[in-house]
Coordinates of C-alpha atoms and ligand atoms in Angstrom, one line a residue:
X1 CA 47.6 55.2 23.5
X2 CA 45.3 53.0 21.8
X3 CA 45.1 49.6 23.5
X4 CA 45.6 46.4 21.4
X5 CA 44.3 43.4 23.1
X6 CA 45.6 40.0 23.1
X7 CA 44.4 36.8 22.0
X8 CA 43.0 35.7 26.0
X9 CA 41.8 39.3 26.2
X10 CA 40.0 39.0 22.6
X11 CA 38.4 35.9 24.0
X12 CA 37.2 37.6 26.9
X13 CA 35.7 40.5 25.2
X14 CA 34.1 38.2 22.6
X15 CA 32.3 36.1 25.6
X16 CA 31.4 39.7 27.3
X17 CA 29.8 40.9 24.2
X18 CA 28.0 37.6 23.3
X19 CA 26.4 38.2 26.7
X20 CA 25.6 41.5 25.8
X21 CA 23.8 40.5 22.4
X22 CA 21.9 37.8 24.4
X23 CA 20.4 40.1 26.7
X24 CA 19.5 42.3 24.0
X25 CA 17.7 39.6 22.1
X26 CA 15.8 38.7 25.3
X27 CA 15.2 42.1 25.7
X28 CA 13.7 42.7 21.8
X29 CA 11.2 40.1 22.4
X30 CA 9.9 40.9 25.5
X31 CA 9.4 44.8 24.7
X32 CA 5.8 45.2 24.4
X33 CA 3.0 48.0 25.3
X34 CA 2.4 47.7 29.3
X35 CA 6.1 46.9 30.3
X36 CA 8.2 49.0 32.4
X37 CA 11.8 50.1 31.7
X38 CA 12.5 48.5 35.5
X39 CA 11.0 45.2 34.2
X40 CA 13.3 45.2 31.7
X41 CA 16.2 46.2 33.4
X42 CA 15.4 43.1 35.9
X43 CA 15.0 40.6 32.9
X44 CA 18.9 41.6 31.6
X45 CA 20.2 41.4 34.8
X46 CA 18.9 37.6 35.4
X47 CA 20.2 37.0 31.8
X48 CA 23.6 38.7 32.5
X49 CA 24.3 36.9 35.8
X50 CA 23.0 33.5 35.0
X51 CA 26.0 33.8 32.2
X52 CA 28.3 34.6 34.4
X53 CA 28.5 38.4 33.8
X54 CA 28.4 41.6 35.8
X55 CA 26.5 44.5 34.3
X56 CA 28.8 47.0 33.2
X57 CA 27.1 50.2 33.7
X58 CA 25.8 49.7 37.3
X59 CA 28.1 51.9 39.2
X60 CA 30.1 53.4 36.4
X61 CA 30.4 57.0 37.5
X62 CA 28.0 56.7 39.8
X63 CA 25.2 55.5 37.1
X64 CA 22.4 53.9 39.2
X65 CA 21.3 50.9 36.7
X66 CA 22.3 47.8 35.0
X67 CA 21.2 49.1 31.6
X68 CA 20.0 52.4 29.9
X69 CA 16.2 52.7 28.6
X70 CA 15.6 55.8 26.8
X71 CA 12.1 56.3 25.5
X72 CA 10.8 58.8 22.4
X73 CA 13.0 62.1 22.9
X74 CA 15.5 60.6 25.3
X75 CA 18.7 60.1 23.2
X76 CA 20.7 58.0 25.7
X77 CA 21.3 57.4 29.8
X78 CA 17.4 56.8 30.5
X79 CA 17.0 55.4 33.8
X80 CA 15.1 52.3 34.3
X81 CA 11.9 53.1 36.4
X82 CA 8.5 51.3 37.2
X83 CA 7.1 54.7 36.2
X84 CA 8.2 54.5 32.6
X85 CA 5.4 52.3 31.1
X86 CA 6.1 51.6 27.4
X87 CA 3.4 52.4 25.0
X88 CA 2.0 51.6 21.6
X89 CA 4.0 54.3 19.1
X90 CA 7.0 54.2 21.5
X91 CA 10.7 54.0 20.2
X92 CA 12.9 52.8 23.0
X93 CA 16.8 52.3 23.2
X94 CA 18.4 49.9 25.1
X95 CA 22.2 50.5 25.9
X96 CA 23.8 47.5 27.6
X97 CA 27.4 46.9 29.0
X98 CA 28.9 43.5 30.4
X99 CA 31.9 42.7 32.3
X100 CA 33.0 39.1 32.0
X101 CA 36.4 37.7 33.8
X102 CA 37.3 41.6 34.0
X103 CA 36.4 42.1 29.9
X104 CA 33.8 44.2 28.5
X105 CA 31.2 44.3 25.7
X106 CA 29.2 47.0 25.3
X107 CA 26.0 47.2 22.8
X108 CA 22.5 49.3 21.8
X109 CA 19.7 48.5 19.7
X110 CA 16.6 50.5 19.2
X111 CA 13.1 48.9 19.3
X112 CA 9.7 49.8 18.3
X113 CA 6.9 49.2 20.9
X114 CA 3.8 47.8 18.9
X115 CA 3.1 49.4 15.9
X116 CA 4.9 52.6 15.1
X117 CA 4.7 55.6 12.8
X118 CA 6.6 55.5 9.6
X119 CA 8.5 58.1 10.5
X120 CA 9.4 56.4 13.8
X121 CA 10.3 53.4 11.5
X122 CA 12.7 55.7 9.3
X123 CA 14.4 57.0 12.0
X124 CA 14.9 53.4 13.7
X125 CA 16.1 51.9 10.0
X126 CA 18.4 55.0 9.1
X127 CA 20.4 54.9 12.4
X128 CA 20.9 51.1 12.3
X129 CA 22.4 51.4 8.5
X130 CA 24.7 54.4 9.8
X131 CA 26.1 51.9 12.3
X132 CA 27.0 49.3 9.7
X133 CA 28.4 52.1 7.1
X134 CA 30.7 52.9 9.8
X135 CA 31.5 49.5 11.3
X136 CA 32.3 49.0 7.3
X137 CA 35.1 51.4 7.6
X138 CA 36.7 49.6 10.8
X139 CA 39.9 48.4 8.7
X140 CA 43.3 48.3 9.4
X141 CA 45.1 51.3 8.2
X142 CA 41.9 53.3 8.1
X143 CA 41.3 56.2 10.4
X144 CA 38.7 57.2 13.0
X145 CA 37.3 60.0 10.9
X146 CA 36.5 57.4 8.2
X147 CA 34.2 55.9 10.4
X148 CA 32.7 59.2 11.7
X149 CA 32.5 60.4 8.1
X150 CA 30.3 57.1 6.8
X151 CA 27.5 57.4 9.9
X152 CA 27.7 61.4 9.0
X153 CA 27.2 61.1 5.7
X154 CA 24.4 58.5 6.0
X155 CA 22.4 60.4 8.3
X156 CA 22.5 63.8 7.1
X157 CA 21.6 62.2 3.6
X158 CA 18.4 61.1 5.2
X159 CA 17.5 64.7 7.1
X160 CA 18.6 63.5 10.3
X161 CA 21.5 64.8 12.9
X162 CA 24.3 62.9 14.3
X163 CA 24.5 63.8 18.1
X164 CA 27.9 65.7 18.9
X165 CA 27.7 65.6 22.8
X166 CA 28.5 61.9 22.8
X167 CA 30.7 59.5 21.0
X168 CA 31.6 56.1 20.5
X169 CA 34.6 54.7 22.1
X170 CA 37.5 52.1 22.7
X171 CA 36.0 49.0 24.9
X172 CA 37.5 46.3 26.5
X173 CA 39.3 46.5 29.9
X174 CA 37.3 49.8 30.4
X175 CA 34.0 50.5 29.4
X176 CA 35.7 53.6 28.0
X177 CA 39.2 53.6 26.2
X178 CA 40.8 55.6 23.8
X179 CA 40.1 56.5 21.1
X180 CA 37.2 58.8 21.0
X181 CA 34.8 58.0 18.0
X182 CA 32.6 60.6 17.1
X183 CA 30.0 60.2 14.6
X184 CA 30.7 63.1 12.7
X185 CA 34.2 64.0 11.1
X186 CA 36.4 64.1 7.7
X187 CA 38.0 60.8 6.1
X188 CA 41.6 60.3 6.9
X189 CA 41.8 62.3 10.0
X190 CA 42.0 60.8 13.6
X191 CA 44.2 58.1 15.1
X192 CA 45.2 55.2 12.6
X193 CA 43.2 51.8 13.0
X194 CA 44.9 48.8 13.7
X195 CA 44.3 45.0 14.2
X196 CA 43.4 43.9 18.0
X197 CA 42.0 47.4 18.6
X198 CA 38.2 46.7 19.9
X199 CA 36.1 49.5 19.1
X200 CA 31.9 50.7 20.4
X201 CA 30.7 52.1 17.6
X202 CA 27.6 53.9 18.4
X203 CA 25.8 56.4 16.3
X204 CA 23.1 58.6 18.0
X205 CA 20.8 60.2 15.5
X206 CA 17.8 63.0 16.0
X207 CA 15.4 63.4 13.8
X208 CA 15.8 67.3 14.7
X209 CA 18.1 69.0 15.9
X210 CA 21.6 67.7 17.2
X211 CA 21.5 69.6 20.4
X212 CA 20.5 67.5 23.6
X213 CA 19.6 68.4 27.2
X214 CA 20.3 67.0 30.3
X215 CA 17.4 66.1 32.9
X216 CA 17.5 66.8 36.5
X217 CA 18.7 63.1 37.3
X218 CA 22.1 64.1 35.9
X219 CA 22.1 61.4 33.4
X220 CA 19.0 61.2 30.9
X221 CA 19.8 63.5 27.9
X222 CA 17.0 64.3 25.9
X223 CA 16.7 66.3 22.4
X224 CA 16.4 69.6 22.9
X225 CA 13.5 70.6 20.4
X226 CA 11.7 67.5 21.7
X227 CA 12.0 65.4 18.5
X228 CA 12.6 61.5 18.3
X229 CA 15.9 59.9 18.7
X230 CA 17.6 56.4 18.1
X231 CA 21.0 54.7 19.2
X232 CA 22.4 51.5 18.0
X233 CA 25.9 50.4 18.9
X234 CA 28.3 47.3 18.5
X235 CA 31.5 46.3 19.8
X236 CA 33.6 45.4 17.3
X237 CA 37.3 43.9 16.9
X238 CA 39.5 45.0 14.2
X239 CA 41.3 42.1 12.3
X240 CA 43.4 41.7 9.5
X241 CA 40.4 40.4 7.4
X242 CA 38.4 43.5 8.3
X243 CA 35.9 44.5 11.1
X244 CA 34.2 41.4 13.3
X245 CA 30.9 42.3 15.1
X246 CA 31.0 40.8 18.5
X247 CA 27.9 41.8 19.8
X248 CA 26.0 39.8 17.3
X249 CA 22.2 40.4 18.1
X250 CA 20.9 39.1 14.7
Ligands
LIG301 N1 27.2 52.5 25.8 C1 27.1 53.7 26.7 C2 28.6 54.6 26.8 O1 29.3 53.4 26.1 C3 26.6 53.6 28.2 C4 27.3 54.1 29.0 S1 26.4 54.7 30.1 C5 26.7 54.5 32.0 O2 28.6 55.8 26.8 F1 25.8 54.6 32.6 F2 27.6 53.5 32.3 F3 27.9 55.6 32.0
LIG302 CO1 29.1 52.7 24.3

């Protein structure tokens, strides 16, 4: 069963999502050569807790940190570390979830560190565009496959691949709820979308092949071929008037 949220639940998911967005905006402003991913985590925690939120990822299935910070060929779930120092030309994906009064918002952005190559810039741009193509399909009476297909089509039209090993998801009372939202699929397939669903739509896009490998830490996913990877995610509410983005970082 895909949960339909009541208005009071939507209020809390909305507030959680605002805190997510605020933390991501703050991180975007401080990301620069020389900063460590551990420092980014500390800054995020400060924003989250000062707003009455709780980091949603810490302790989730044993995940050890408050954010995921995935650099270059890391796809998702990179663990913040004092040993990971950002350098000019890197790309970093930050994924962040917040619990507010028992309800969750979840979002991710990918950011260029200083000046980056044209290829890196293009990968980031196409991945973000793919997110909005997917969100556009998040409408009453459409289906999950419409979101999946819109994302996949945009990504592959640019010569990139969508990761298969991780998917988007319902979000709200738990971090991961039904339905799963793959970033690949067929229009008209999958569960029907209804008013009051809250969805985390999150394309993960590799410059090379879609295969990933998991590192020895049990979490960090990297591209199998060493190519770059980008990730964008929004928490979206389905309303009768269309999709409403709750994690507005823009
Ligand atoms: N946004 C990611 C997801 O929805 C983050 C989960 S990471 C974890 O799957 F550490 F919390 F597991
Ligand atoms: Co998510």
